[in-house]
Every structure is written in structure tokens, then in C-alpha cells.
Coordinates of C-alpha atoms and ligand atoms in Angstrom, one line a residue:
X11 CA 59.0 -21.7 8.8
X12 CA 59.7 -24.7 6.7
X13 CA 62.1 -27.4 7.8
X14 CA 63.3 -29.9 5.2
X15 CA 65.3 -32.9 6.0
X16 CA 68.0 -34.6 4.0
X17 CA 71.1 -36.8 4.4
X18 CA 73.8 -34.7 5.9
X19 CA 77.4 -35.1 4.7
X20 CA 79.1 -33.2 7.5
X21 CA 78.3 -31.7 10.8
X22 CA 78.8 -28.1 9.8
X23 CA 76.4 -25.2 10.0
X24 CA 75.8 -22.7 7.2
X25 CA 73.6 -19.7 7.0
X26 CA 73.1 -17.9 3.7
X27 CA 70.8 -16.9 0.9
X28 CA 69.7 -19.5 -1.6
X29 CA 71.1 -19.6 -5.1
X30 CA 69.1 -21.9 -7.3
X31 CA 70.8 -23.7 -10.1
X32 CA 68.2 -25.2 -12.5
X33 CA 69.8 -28.0 -14.5
X34 CA 70.5 -26.8 -18.1
X35 CA 68.8 -28.9 -20.8
X36 CA 71.1 -29.5 -23.7
X37 CA 69.6 -29.6 -27.3
X38 CA 71.7 -31.8 -29.4
X39 CA 70.6 -31.7 -33.1
X40 CA 71.8 -34.2 -35.6
X41 CA 73.5 -32.7 -38.7
X42 CA 74.7 -34.7 -41.7
X43 CA 78.0 -33.5 -42.9
X44 CA 79.6 -33.7 -46.3
X45 CA 82.4 -36.3 -46.8
X46 CA 85.0 -33.5 -47.2
X47 CA 84.0 -32.0 -43.8
X48 CA 84.7 -35.1 -41.8
X49 CA 88.3 -34.4 -40.9
X50 CA 87.4 -30.8 -39.9
X51 CA 84.6 -32.2 -37.7
X52 CA 87.0 -34.7 -36.1
X53 CA 89.5 -31.8 -35.4
X54 CA 86.7 -29.8 -33.9
X55 CA 85.9 -32.8 -31.6
X56 CA 89.6 -33.1 -30.5
X57 CA 89.7 -29.3 -29.8
X58 CA 86.7 -29.7 -27.6
X59 CA 88.3 -32.6 -25.7
X60 CA 91.4 -30.4 -25.2
X61 CA 89.3 -27.4 -24.0
X62 CA 87.7 -29.8 -21.5
X63 CA 91.0 -31.1 -20.3
X64 CA 92.4 -27.5 -19.9
X65 CA 89.4 -26.6 -17.9
X66 CA 89.8 -29.6 -15.6
X67 CA 93.5 -28.8 -15.2
X68 CA 92.7 -25.2 -14.3
X69 CA 90.2 -26.4 -11.7
X70 CA 92.8 -28.7 -10.1
X71 CA 95.5 -25.9 -10.1
X72 CA 93.1 -23.4 -8.5
X73 CA 92.0 -26.0 -6.0
X74 CA 95.6 -26.7 -4.9
X75 CA 96.1 -23.0 -4.4
X76 CA 93.0 -22.5 -2.4
X77 CA 92.7 -25.7 -0.3
X78 CA 96.1 -27.4 -0.2
X79 CA 95.1 -30.1 2.3
X80 CA 92.0 -31.2 0.3
X81 CA 93.4 -31.6 -3.1
X82 CA 94.3 -35.3 -2.8
X83 CA 90.6 -36.3 -2.8
X84 CA 89.7 -33.8 -5.4
X85 CA 92.6 -34.9 -7.6
X86 CA 91.4 -38.4 -7.4
X87 CA 87.9 -37.5 -8.7
X88 CA 89.0 -34.9 -11.2
X89 CA 91.7 -37.3 -12.5
X90 CA 89.0 -39.9 -13.1
X91 CA 87.4 -37.4 -15.4
X92 CA 90.7 -36.4 -17.0
X93 CA 91.5 -40.1 -17.7
X94 CA 88.1 -40.5 -19.3
X95 CA 89.1 -37.9 -21.8
X96 CA 91.7 -40.4 -23.1
X97 CA 89.3 -43.4 -22.9
X98 CA 89.3 -45.1 -26.3
X99 CA 85.7 -46.1 -25.9
X100 CA 84.7 -42.5 -25.8
X101 CA 87.4 -40.8 -27.9
X102 CA 88.1 -43.4 -30.7
X103 CA 84.4 -44.4 -30.6
X104 CA 83.3 -40.9 -31.3
X105 CA 85.8 -40.5 -34.1
X106 CA 84.6 -43.7 -35.7
X107 CA 81.0 -42.6 -35.3
X108 CA 81.7 -39.3 -37.1
X109 CA 83.5 -41.2 -39.9
X110 CA 81.0 -44.0 -40.3
X111 CA 77.8 -42.0 -40.0
X112 CA 78.9 -38.6 -41.3
X113 CA 77.3 -36.8 -38.4
X114 CA 78.2 -33.7 -36.4
X115 CA 80.6 -34.3 -33.4
X116 CA 77.9 -33.4 -30.7
X117 CA 75.6 -36.0 -32.0
X118 CA 78.5 -38.6 -32.3
X119 CA 79.5 -37.9 -28.6
X120 CA 75.9 -38.3 -27.5
X121 CA 75.3 -41.5 -29.4
X122 CA 78.6 -42.9 -28.0
X123 CA 77.6 -42.0 -24.5
X124 CA 74.2 -43.6 -24.9
X125 CA 75.8 -46.8 -26.4
X126 CA 78.2 -47.0 -23.5
X127 CA 75.4 -46.4 -21.0
X128 CA 73.3 -49.2 -22.6
X129 CA 76.2 -51.7 -22.5
X130 CA 76.8 -50.8 -18.8
X131 CA 73.1 -51.2 -18.1
X132 CA 73.3 -54.8 -19.3
X133 CA 76.1 -55.6 -16.8
X134 CA 75.0 -56.9 -13.4
X135 CA 77.8 -55.3 -11.4
X136 CA 76.3 -52.1 -9.9
X137 CA 79.8 -50.6 -9.5
X138 CA 80.5 -50.8 -13.2
X139 CA 77.1 -49.4 -13.9
X140 CA 77.8 -46.5 -11.5
X141 CA 80.8 -45.6 -13.6
X142 CA 78.4 -44.5 -16.3
X143 CA 77.8 -41.3 -14.2
X144 CA 81.4 -40.2 -14.6
X145 CA 81.1 -40.9 -18.3
X146 CA 77.9 -38.9 -18.5
X147 CA 79.6 -35.9 -16.7
X148 CA 82.6 -36.0 -19.1
X149 CA 80.7 -36.4 -22.3
X150 CA 78.4 -33.6 -21.3
X151 CA 81.4 -31.3 -20.8
X152 CA 82.7 -32.2 -24.3
X153 CA 79.3 -31.5 -25.8
X154 CA 79.1 -28.2 -24.0
X155 CA 82.6 -27.2 -25.3
X156 CA 81.5 -28.2 -28.8
X157 CA 78.3 -26.3 -28.6
X158 CA 79.8 -22.9 -28.1
X159 CA 83.3 -23.7 -29.1
X160 CA 84.7 -22.5 -25.8
X161 CA 85.3 -24.0 -22.4
X162 CA 82.5 -26.1 -21.2
X163 CA 79.8 -24.5 -19.1
X164 CA 80.1 -26.4 -15.8
X165 CA 77.1 -24.7 -14.4
X166 CA 74.4 -22.6 -15.8
X167 CA 74.4 -19.6 -13.5
X168 CA 74.7 -15.9 -14.3
X169 CA 76.6 -15.5 -11.0
X170 CA 79.3 -17.8 -12.3
X171 CA 80.1 -15.6 -15.2
X172 CA 82.0 -13.2 -13.0
X173 CA 85.2 -13.9 -11.0
X174 CA 85.7 -16.3 -8.2
X175 CA 83.8 -15.4 -5.0
X176 CA 80.6 -14.5 -6.7
X177 CA 78.8 -17.2 -4.7
X178 CA 80.4 -16.2 -1.5
X179 CA 78.2 -17.1 1.4
X180 CA 75.5 -18.6 -0.9
X181 CA 73.8 -21.9 -0.3
X182 CA 73.4 -23.5 -3.7
X183 CA 70.2 -25.5 -4.3
X184 CA 70.1 -27.8 -7.2
X185 CA 69.3 -31.3 -8.3
X186 CA 72.6 -33.1 -8.6
X187 CA 76.3 -32.1 -9.1
X188 CA 79.4 -33.7 -10.5
X189 CA 82.8 -33.5 -8.9
X190 CA 84.0 -30.8 -11.2
X191 CA 80.9 -28.8 -10.5
X192 CA 81.5 -29.1 -6.7
X193 CA 85.1 -28.0 -7.2
X194 CA 84.0 -24.9 -9.3
X195 CA 81.4 -24.0 -6.7
X196 CA 84.0 -24.3 -4.0
X197 CA 86.2 -21.9 -5.9
X198 CA 83.4 -19.4 -6.1
X199 CA 83.1 -19.3 -2.4
X200 CA 79.8 -21.3 -2.0
X201 CA 79.0 -21.9 1.7
X202 CA 76.9 -25.0 1.5
X203 CA 75.1 -27.3 -0.9
X204 CA 71.5 -28.6 -1.0
X205 CA 70.8 -31.3 -3.5
X206 CA 67.5 -32.9 -4.4
X207 CA 69.1 -36.2 -5.3
X208 CA 71.4 -38.4 -3.3
X209 CA 71.8 -41.5 -5.4
X210 CA 74.2 -40.2 -8.1
X211 CA 76.1 -37.9 -5.8
X212 CA 78.7 -40.2 -4.2
X213 CA 81.9 -38.8 -5.6
X214 CA 80.8 -35.3 -5.3
X215 CA 79.6 -36.0 -1.8
X216 CA 83.0 -37.2 -0.7
X217 CA 84.6 -34.3 -2.4
X218 CA 82.3 -31.8 -0.6
X219 CA 83.2 -33.3 2.7
X220 CA 86.9 -33.1 2.0
X221 CA 86.6 -29.5 0.9
X222 CA 84.7 -28.8 4.2
X223 CA 81.5 -27.7 2.4
X224 CA 78.4 -28.5 4.5
X225 CA 76.0 -30.4 2.3
X226 CA 72.6 -32.0 2.5
X227 CA 71.5 -34.5 -0.2
X228 CA 68.2 -36.1 -0.9
X229 CA 66.2 -33.0 0.0
X230 CA 63.1 -33.7 -2.0
X231 CA 61.5 -30.9 -4.0
X232 CA 64.1 -28.4 -2.8
X233 CA 64.0 -26.6 -6.2
X234 CA 60.2 -26.3 -5.9
X235 CA 60.1 -25.2 -2.3
X236 CA 63.0 -22.8 -2.2
X237 CA 63.0 -19.5 -4.1
X238 CA 66.1 -17.5 -5.2
X239 CA 67.4 -15.4 -2.2
X240 CA 65.4 -17.2 0.4
X241 CA 67.3 -17.1 3.7
X242 CA 68.4 -20.7 4.6
X243 CA 70.0 -22.3 7.6
X244 CA 71.6 -25.7 7.1
X245 CA 72.2 -27.7 10.3
X246 CA 74.6 -30.5 9.2
X247 CA 74.4 -32.3 12.5
X248 CA 70.8 -33.0 12.3
X249 CA 70.5 -33.0 8.6
X250 CA 67.9 -30.2 8.5
X251 CA 67.4 -27.2 6.3
X252 CA 65.4 -24.3 7.6
X253 CA 63.7 -22.0 5.1
X254 CA 62.0 -18.7 6.1
X255 CA 63.0 -19.1 9.7
X256 CA 62.7 -16.7 12.6
X257 CA 65.3 -14.1 13.7
X258 CA 65.6 -16.1 16.9
X259 CA 66.6 -19.2 15.1
X260 CA 69.1 -17.3 13.0
X261 CA 70.7 -15.7 16.1
X262 CA 70.9 -19.2 17.7
X263 CA 72.7 -20.6 14.7
X264 CA 75.0 -17.6 14.3
X265 CA 76.1 -18.0 17.9
X266 CA 76.7 -21.7 17.3
X267 CA 78.6 -21.1 14.1
X268 CA 80.7 -18.5 15.8
X269 CA 81.5 -20.8 18.7
X270 CA 82.5 -23.6 16.3
X271 CA 84.9 -21.3 14.3
X272 CA 86.5 -20.0 17.4
X273 CA 86.9 -23.4 19.0
X274 CA 88.2 -25.2 15.9
X275 CA 91.0 -22.7 15.9
X276 CA 92.2 -23.5 19.4
X277 CA 94.3 -26.6 20.0
X278 CA 94.5 -28.9 22.9
X279 CA 97.7 -28.9 24.7
X280 CA 99.3 -32.3 24.4
X281 CA 101.8 -31.9 27.2
X282 CA 99.2 -31.2 29.9
X283 CA 96.7 -34.0 30.6
X284 CA 93.2 -32.9 31.3
X285 CA 92.3 -33.0 35.0
X286 CA 89.5 -31.5 37.0
X287 CA 90.4 -29.0 39.7
X288 CA 90.5 -31.8 42.2
X289 CA 92.8 -33.9 40.1
X290 CA 90.5 -36.4 38.4
X291 CA 92.0 -37.4 35.1
X292 CA 89.7 -37.2 32.0
X293 CA 90.0 -38.1 28.4
X294 CA 88.7 -36.3 25.4
X295 CA 88.2 -38.4 22.3
X296 CA 87.2 -37.1 18.8
X297 CA 84.1 -37.8 16.8
X298 CA 85.4 -37.6 13.3
X299 CA 85.6 -39.1 9.9
X300 CA 88.6 -36.9 8.8
X301 CA 92.0 -38.3 9.6
X302 CA 93.5 -34.8 9.5
X303 CA 91.5 -33.8 12.6
X304 CA 93.2 -36.3 14.8
X305 CA 96.7 -36.1 13.3
X306 CA 99.3 -34.3 15.3
X307 CA 100.1 -31.5 16.0
X308 CA 96.5 -30.4 15.9
X309 CA 94.9 -33.4 17.6
X310 CA 97.9 -34.5 19.6
X311 CA 96.2 -33.9 23.0
X312 CA 93.3 -36.1 22.2
X313 CA 93.0 -39.7 23.6
X314 CA 92.0 -41.1 20.3
X315 CA 88.9 -41.4 18.0
X316 CA 85.8 -42.1 20.1
X317 CA 83.4 -42.3 17.2
X318 CA 84.1 -42.6 13.5
X319 CA 80.7 -42.8 11.7
X320 CA 80.9 -44.8 8.5
X321 CA 77.6 -44.0 6.8
X322 CA 79.4 -41.8 4.3
X323 CA 81.0 -45.0 2.9
X324 CA 77.5 -46.3 2.1
X325 CA 76.2 -43.2 0.3
X326 CA 77.2 -44.3 -3.1
X327 CA 74.9 -46.3 -5.3
X328 CA 77.0 -49.2 -4.2
X329 CA 78.5 -49.3 -0.7
X330 CA 82.2 -48.9 -0.6
X331 CA 84.0 -52.2 -1.4
X332 CA 86.2 -53.9 1.2
X333 CA 89.4 -52.4 -0.2
X334 CA 88.3 -48.8 -0.2
X335 CA 86.8 -49.2 3.3
X336 CA 90.1 -50.6 4.4
X337 CA 91.9 -47.6 3.0
X338 CA 89.7 -45.3 5.0
X339 CA 90.1 -47.2 8.2
X340 CA 93.9 -47.5 7.7
X341 CA 94.1 -43.7 7.1
X342 CA 92.4 -43.0 10.4
X343 CA 94.6 -45.5 12.3
X344 CA 97.7 -44.0 10.7
X345 CA 96.6 -40.4 11.7
X346 CA 95.8 -41.6 15.3
X347 CA 99.4 -42.8 15.6
X348 CA 98.8 -45.7 18.0
X349 CA 95.9 -44.1 19.9
X350 CA 92.7 -46.2 19.8
X351 CA 90.3 -45.6 17.0
X352 CA 86.6 -46.4 17.5
X353 CA 84.8 -47.2 14.2
X354 CA 81.1 -47.7 14.2
X355 CA 79.6 -50.1 11.8
X356 CA 77.1 -48.5 9.5
X357 CA 74.1 -46.9 11.2
X358 CA 71.7 -46.8 8.2
X359 CA 68.0 -46.4 8.7
X360 CA 66.0 -44.2 11.0
X361 CA 67.1 -40.6 10.4
X362 CA 70.0 -41.8 8.2
X363 CA 68.1 -43.1 5.3
X364 CA 70.1 -43.6 2.1
X365 CA 68.9 -42.7 -1.3
X366 CA 68.3 -45.3 -4.0
X367 CA 67.2 -48.8 -3.6
X368 CA 69.9 -50.2 -1.3
X369 CA 68.9 -52.1 1.8
X370 CA 67.6 -49.8 4.4
X371 CA 65.0 -49.9 7.1
X372 CA 61.7 -48.6 5.9
X373 CA 58.5 -49.6 7.6
X374 CA 55.8 -47.4 9.1
X375 CA 58.2 -46.0 11.7
X376 CA 61.8 -46.2 10.4
X377 CA 63.3 -45.0 13.8
X378 CA 61.9 -48.2 15.4
X379 CA 62.5 -50.4 12.4
X380 CA 65.4 -52.2 10.7
X381 CA 68.1 -49.8 11.5
X382 CA 71.8 -49.9 12.4
X383 CA 73.0 -53.3 13.7
X384 CA 69.5 -54.7 13.1
X385 CA 69.9 -53.9 9.4
X386 CA 73.5 -55.3 9.4
X387 CA 72.3 -58.6 10.8
X388 CA 69.5 -58.7 8.3
X389 CA 71.9 -58.0 5.5
X390 CA 74.9 -60.0 6.7
X391 CA 76.8 -59.6 3.4
X392 CA 77.0 -55.9 4.0
X393 CA 78.0 -56.2 7.6
X394 CA 80.5 -59.0 6.9
X395 CA 82.2 -56.9 4.2
X396 CA 82.6 -54.0 6.7
X397 CA 83.8 -56.2 9.5
X398 CA 86.4 -57.9 7.2
X399 CA 87.8 -54.5 6.3
X400 CA 87.9 -53.5 9.9
X401 CA 89.6 -56.7 11.0
X402 CA 92.2 -56.3 8.4
X403 CA 92.8 -52.7 9.4
X404 CA 93.2 -53.7 13.0
X405 CA 96.6 -55.2 12.0
X406 CA 97.8 -51.5 11.8
X407 CA 96.8 -50.3 15.3
X408 CA 94.3 -50.5 18.1
X409 CA 90.8 -50.5 16.7
X410 CA 87.5 -50.6 18.6
X411 CA 84.5 -51.8 16.6
X412 CA 81.4 -50.1 17.8
X413 CA 77.9 -51.5 17.1
X414 CA 75.1 -48.9 16.8
X415 CA 71.6 -49.2 18.3
X416 CA 72.2 -52.4 20.2
X417 CA 69.1 -53.7 22.0
X418 CA 70.0 -57.2 23.1
X419 CA 73.1 -59.2 24.1
X420 CA 72.2 -61.7 21.3
X421 CA 73.0 -59.0 18.7
X422 CA 76.5 -58.6 20.1
X423 CA 77.0 -62.3 20.3
X424 CA 75.9 -62.7 16.6
X425 CA 78.4 -60.1 15.5
X426 CA 81.2 -61.6 17.6
X427 CA 80.6 -65.0 16.0
X428 CA 80.6 -63.4 12.6
X429 CA 84.0 -61.7 13.5
X430 CA 85.4 -65.0 14.7
X431 CA 84.5 -66.7 11.5
X432 CA 85.9 -63.9 9.4
X433 CA 89.2 -64.0 11.3
X434 CA 89.4 -67.8 10.9
X435 CA 88.9 -67.2 7.1
X436 CA 91.5 -64.5 6.8
X437 CA 95.1 -65.4 5.8
X438 CA 97.3 -65.7 8.9
X439 CA 99.2 -62.6 7.9
X440 CA 96.1 -60.6 8.2
X441 CA 94.9 -61.8 11.6
X442 CA 94.6 -58.8 13.8
X443 CA 96.6 -59.1 17.1
X444 CA 94.1 -59.7 19.9
X445 CA 95.3 -56.7 21.8
X446 CA 94.4 -54.5 18.8
X447 CA 90.8 -55.5 18.7
X448 CA 87.8 -54.6 20.9
X449 CA 84.1 -54.9 20.4
X450 CA 81.7 -52.4 21.9
X451 CA 78.1 -51.4 21.9
X452 CA 76.4 -48.0 21.7
X453 CA 73.9 -47.5 24.4
X454 CA 71.2 -45.7 22.6
X455 CA 68.0 -47.3 23.6
X456 CA 66.4 -47.4 27.0
X457 CA 66.4 -51.2 26.8
X458 CA 70.2 -51.3 26.4
X459 CA 70.6 -48.8 29.3
X460 CA 68.3 -50.6 31.7
X461 CA 69.6 -54.0 30.8
X462 CA 73.2 -52.9 30.6
X463 CA 74.1 -55.7 33.1
X464 CA 73.2 -58.2 30.3
X465 CA 75.3 -56.5 27.7
X466 CA 78.4 -55.8 29.7
X467 CA 79.6 -59.5 29.7
X468 CA 79.6 -59.4 25.9
X469 CA 81.6 -56.2 25.3
X470 CA 85.0 -54.7 25.8
X471 CA 83.6 -51.2 26.0
X472 CA 80.4 -49.1 25.7
X473 CA 79.7 -45.7 24.3
X474 CA 76.6 -43.8 25.3
X475 CA 74.8 -42.2 22.4
X476 CA 72.7 -39.5 23.9
X477 CA 71.3 -38.2 20.6
X478 CA 69.4 -41.4 20.2
X479 CA 69.0 -42.3 23.8
X480 CA 67.2 -38.9 24.3
X481 CA 65.0 -39.6 21.3
X482 CA 63.9 -43.0 22.4
X483 CA 63.7 -42.3 26.1
X484 CA 61.7 -39.1 25.7
X485 CA 59.7 -40.4 22.7
X486 CA 60.6 -37.3 20.8
X487 CA 61.7 -37.5 17.2
X488 CA 65.2 -36.0 17.0
X489 CA 64.3 -34.4 13.7
X490 CA 60.9 -32.9 14.6
X491 CA 61.2 -29.3 15.7
X492 CA 57.6 -29.5 17.0
X493 CA 58.7 -31.8 19.8
X494 CA 62.1 -30.2 20.2
X495 CA 61.1 -28.8 23.6
X496 CA 61.0 -32.3 24.9
X497 CA 64.4 -33.2 23.6
X498 CA 66.2 -32.2 26.8
X499 CA 69.4 -33.9 27.9
X500 CA 68.7 -32.9 31.5
X501 CA 65.4 -34.8 31.7
X502 CA 65.7 -36.9 34.9
X503 CA 64.9 -40.1 33.0
X504 CA 67.8 -39.6 30.8
X505 CA 70.2 -38.7 33.6
X506 CA 69.2 -41.8 35.5
X507 CA 69.8 -44.0 32.5
X508 CA 73.3 -42.4 31.9
X509 CA 74.1 -42.8 35.6
X510 CA 73.0 -46.4 35.7
X511 CA 75.1 -47.3 32.6
X512 CA 78.2 -45.6 34.0
X513 CA 77.8 -47.2 37.4
X514 CA 77.4 -50.7 36.1
X515 CA 80.2 -50.4 33.5
X516 CA 82.5 -49.0 36.2
X517 CA 81.6 -51.9 38.5
X518 CA 82.7 -54.4 35.9
X519 CA 85.7 -52.5 34.8
X520 CA 84.3 -51.9 31.3
X521 CA 85.4 -48.5 29.8
X522 CA 82.5 -46.2 29.1
X523 CA 82.4 -43.0 27.0
X524 CA 79.7 -40.7 25.9
X525 CA 79.7 -39.5 22.2
X526 CA 76.3 -37.8 21.8
X527 CA 76.1 -34.1 21.3
X528 CA 75.5 -33.7 25.0
X529 CA 79.2 -34.4 25.6
X530 CA 80.1 -31.5 23.4
X531 CA 78.1 -28.9 25.3
X532 CA 80.4 -27.4 28.0
X533 CA 77.4 -26.5 30.2
X534 CA 76.6 -30.2 30.7
X535 CA 80.2 -31.2 31.5
X536 CA 79.7 -30.9 35.3
X537 CA 76.5 -33.0 35.1
X538 CA 78.3 -35.7 33.3
X539 CA 81.3 -35.6 35.5
X540 CA 78.9 -35.8 38.5
X541 CA 77.4 -38.9 36.9
X542 CA 80.8 -40.5 36.9
X543 CA 81.8 -40.0 33.2
X544 CA 85.5 -39.8 32.6
X545 CA 85.7 -40.1 28.8
X546 CA 84.1 -37.6 26.4
X547 CA 83.9 -38.0 22.7
X548 CA 83.1 -34.8 20.8
X549 CA 83.5 -33.2 17.4
X550 CA 86.6 -31.2 16.6
X551 CA 85.0 -27.8 17.1
X552 CA 84.0 -28.6 20.6
X553 CA 87.3 -29.8 22.0
X554 CA 89.0 -26.7 23.2
X555 CA 85.9 -25.2 25.0
X556 CA 85.2 -28.6 26.6
X557 CA 88.8 -28.9 27.8
X558 CA 88.7 -25.4 29.3
X559 CA 85.4 -26.2 31.1
X560 CA 86.5 -29.5 32.5
X561 CA 89.5 -27.9 34.1
X562 CA 87.3 -25.6 36.1
X563 CA 85.1 -28.4 37.6
X564 CA 85.4 -30.1 41.0
X565 CA 84.5 -33.7 40.3
X566 CA 83.7 -34.5 44.0
X567 CA 81.4 -31.6 44.3
X568 CA 79.7 -32.4 40.9
X569 CA 79.2 -35.9 42.2
X570 CA 77.5 -34.8 45.4
X571 CA 75.3 -32.4 43.5
X572 CA 74.2 -35.1 41.0
X573 CA 73.6 -37.7 43.7
X574 CA 71.2 -35.3 45.3
X575 CA 69.6 -34.2 42.0
X576 CA 68.9 -37.7 40.9
X577 CA 66.7 -38.3 43.9
X578 CA 65.1 -34.8 44.1
X579 CA 61.4 -34.9 43.5
X580 CA 61.5 -31.1 42.8
X581 CA 64.4 -31.5 40.4
X582 CA 65.1 -28.2 38.6
X583 CA 67.6 -28.5 35.8
X584 CA 68.4 -24.8 35.7
X585 CA 69.0 -24.7 39.4
X586 CA 71.3 -27.7 39.0
X587 CA 73.4 -26.0 36.3
X588 CA 73.5 -22.8 38.4
X589 CA 74.8 -24.8 41.4
X590 CA 77.5 -26.5 39.2
X591 CA 78.5 -23.1 37.8
X592 CA 78.6 -21.7 41.3
X593 CA 81.2 -24.3 42.3
X594 CA 83.5 -23.7 39.3
X595 CA 86.7 -21.7 39.5
X596 CA 89.1 -20.7 36.7
X597 CA 91.7 -23.4 36.2
Ligands
PEP604 C1 74.0 -40.7 19.3 O1 73.0 -41.2 18.9 O2 74.2 -40.1 20.3 C2 75.2 -40.8 18.4 C3 76.4 -40.4 18.7 O3 75.0 -41.4 17.1 P1 74.3 -40.6 15.9 O4 74.1 -39.2 16.3 O5 75.2 -40.9 14.7 O6 73.0 -41.3 15.8
MG605 MG1 72.9 -42.7 17.4

């Protein structure tokens, strides 16, 4: 078995056969044309621009039919491309080039594109330079339309010559994609995307997410290592791609996928608060980056957003600017409709490395290096920009700012000072109301858990991240399948740390939730209830099953079982789960 890692764009799971798309190399010969051919050549160029426009229009129309909810984001990106088809720099510039140099249209478009790229390269602003990618995509489409005189070939695949659905269930492996290409693949039923490059993928990445296509980017040498028709499993949560895996692994993921599909369909009943059998009230929050998931009616029974990861805003060559971050945060607050939204500052580094040369923790051991809040404090300009957007968003509703991978109280104090300074510098109209703002820490390191008493005076809430807390406590890399057997949420060391954090937070009246994957697994719900947890934060697919499970539990009994288990020298996790199961009853 081969396991490749990449940067995951969504937490979905996909199983399917590989379809490789080798990038098509375009040959663009230069032809000198006679003076009396110039107008015909210009007309040919305009016809190709029209063919490209029709093609993009068709993509948008199909998209609206197929995925009505997603078309706003797709529109935005495809519109950028459509607008470029009217850009005088490209269009008039090409016409002038044909006239002045008496060359064929393909060559004129190509030289125009190179000239624009060169002028962008001279500009310092990386955002403007990033725009060259869109221009490259569009000029390539025009050249393709010119080359065969028909619609541009968005992707060079025999499977795409047939009707929509020819890629149904396929996992496409390629180097890089543009937004129109992602849209086309979506229309052909592709189930997931694996890309070798991450740096030039930003718009397509956001689009893939909004279309609900699981995708991994930055999977090095994917086209070399993966053959056509190889069976693949993409685990979007851990950012891993399995190639040539075992039947057992396939069964495991099929079950998981089935559960997700089933659970996503079920809604949480807003009218009935979630209570254990013995009447203990519980909250379920959502881990999400998609406002649609929390918006009523679907998410109306949820207490709010317990974790919005923001790494996706930093995937672009240039991290999202303040205004576009603000738009994302506001959209989430609007969807939550007055319920609290917890937004985590960027957790870059460790397993969440970004492509390109942007600041990120490297070092011999990135998981122990400059990651998350450490990276933010080391690159205060990035963190300040995000905090400013968050503070401005907090005018719209209750927002909880969550700091990832906190290790010391000093880190929280530094961020709080930064926030105070930012507020002081904001115009009065944009000062967030104090009751809208909370600052919290993720408890993800053994240091933070053991020294929780030193962190609690600095925070308004804490969120336990068991994905990392397990990795750091058990010294088992969360991405390394070879030590996966050690990565056990029921290890007594981990249970003791969780118990300690909850106990201390409760004693000081600081709200505590748990947002690692452990919370989403119904079989651990009794354990967590027994450790005193009352707020779970899980991804959308896990909500319904968790709610069902919670209603079957007796909190008092779980508490007694856990108190015993924590002290038991013969602690047996399976026996504990069986004992909890034995005490459940249908709600
Ligand atoms: C965690 O570590 O449990 C967590 C929720 O954060 P992430 O999985 O994004 O590292
Ligand atoms: Mg984490």
C-alpha cells in the first residue's frame, strides 16, 4: 500500500478508480500572414473569443441546473474569466499585435499573454501577480478554440469526449486545474480531485469546496506514482490518499462513507433540546466552513459553530485580504443567526503545510515547530490582518476567536494585547460590542492540558482538540499509518488529560467544548459525558447519529464508570465501552 499526503480541502471521503489527466502541451507556431489576410485573421480571433464565451456560459448554465446552491461561488470565478474575454489588454492588445506584426492569431494571443505576464512579474503586489493565472487560463482557452476552430478543449481526456457522467465515481489525478476545468469535471460526475500542485490552485480549490468535491492538493509526484485505473481512497479529514490499499481498508472507508451519507441526510430537531436520559442538557456545535450547513432549517437545532477552520483562506498564493476574510466571517455569522460562531485563527504548519513560499513552519520536525499561533506571533502582520477582520465581523454577532496550539499563557496574552490595540485603532463604528467577543484557546498539547490552570485566567472559553492532543500525548504522528495503532482516543493518558481540563474549566466557570474527531464518534459519547463534557463540536455528517446516541445515555452512570476507569490499573477500553453500552436504553 502507498499512502500519499497532501493538503485537504474538505473532510469528505472518496473511493474510486484513478483517471489521470496529463497536461496537454500546446504547440503554437508563428505564421506570417499577407496584408489582405489581416482582417480575416482578426475575425477568426473574435470568433474564438465568442466560442470561449459560449463555452463558459454553457458551463454556468449546466452548473445552475446541477448544483443550484453552489453556483454563486462558481459564478464568481467563471465570471472573472468571462470578464477577461472583454479585457482590452487581452482583446485589443491581440488585435493590435495581429495588425502590427502580421502574425497569426494564436501567436498574437500567446505574445500578448507573455507580455502581460512579464508586466505583472515586475509588480511587487503578489495579488496582482496572482491574477496572471486567470489570464493564462483564459488565453489558453482562446488559443485552443483557435487551434481547432471549435470550442476550447478544457481537458485533454478521451473520457470527456462523451456525455456528462463519463467520469462518474472517478478520482481525477492531474497537475493543476482552473475553475472552468473544475466545473467541467464536476459536470462529468468526478468524485474527487488529486492535484500535484497547490500554489496556483486557489480559485479552483474554493470552487471544489463549494461544489462539495473532496480534493487533495500538493500531492507530490501523484502523476508518476498513480497509474490509470488504480483504486484510490481519499480521506479528506486527514489529507491522505491511499493507493493499492487492502480490502479491509476499503471496507472500513465504505462503511464510513455510508454513515456520512446517511447522517448528513438526517436533521436535528430544533424544538427538542438534547438531553441525556437522566435530563442533563447538552449542546452540539458544528465544525464547519460552509455557512449553508448551519443555516436553518437544516442546522437549526445546533447550538452554533464550535470550530470554523480558516486555513482555506490562506491556500492562495497570497492569503485572503482583510475584506475577503471579513466577507467569509460575516457570511458565517449571518447563517448562524445570533448563535455563537467560533472561528479559529489560521493553523498553518505541522500537517497543514501550504504550498508555495509563504510563511509556514518548516524545521526538522514541523509538528513541533513554528505552527498555528506560534507562526501567527512570528508573522504578526498575517495574524493582525485576520484579527482585524474578525473584530470587524464581531459587530454582526457573537464571535469567539479560538487560538490553535496554545502552549503558554503568554501566547494568549500577546494575542489579547494585539486585539486591544487593533480595537483601539478601529473607527468607533467598527468597535465590536464587548458581549460579542470572546477569546479562547485550543487545548491540543499536553502542556496546555496539564497547565490548564495557568491558561484559564486568560481565556473566555476553551476547546479541546483531541486530534492533536492525541498526537502529542501519544507521540504518534496523526498522518503516519505505521503508528496508527497507537493513536487511540481511549488511551488512559488522554482520558486523564481531558478529564483534568474539563474539571478545571468547570471549577472556574469557563465553558469547555471538544471539537476533535473523537467528539464525532458516537461510541465515545458516553466516555466524554462521563468525563463531564457537555458541549460537542462535530462535522455536519456526524450530528444526527451523535444526537441519537446522547439521548440514550445516563450521564450519572457514565460519570461513575469513568471515575472508576480513570483509576483502574487494569483499565480495559473495550470493557469500558461495553459497560457504557450495557447501560444505554433507547431514548
Ligand atoms: C484537533 O486537533 O482536534 C482539531 C480539531 O484541530 P485540527 O484537526 O484542525 O488540527
Ligand atoms: Mg488541531
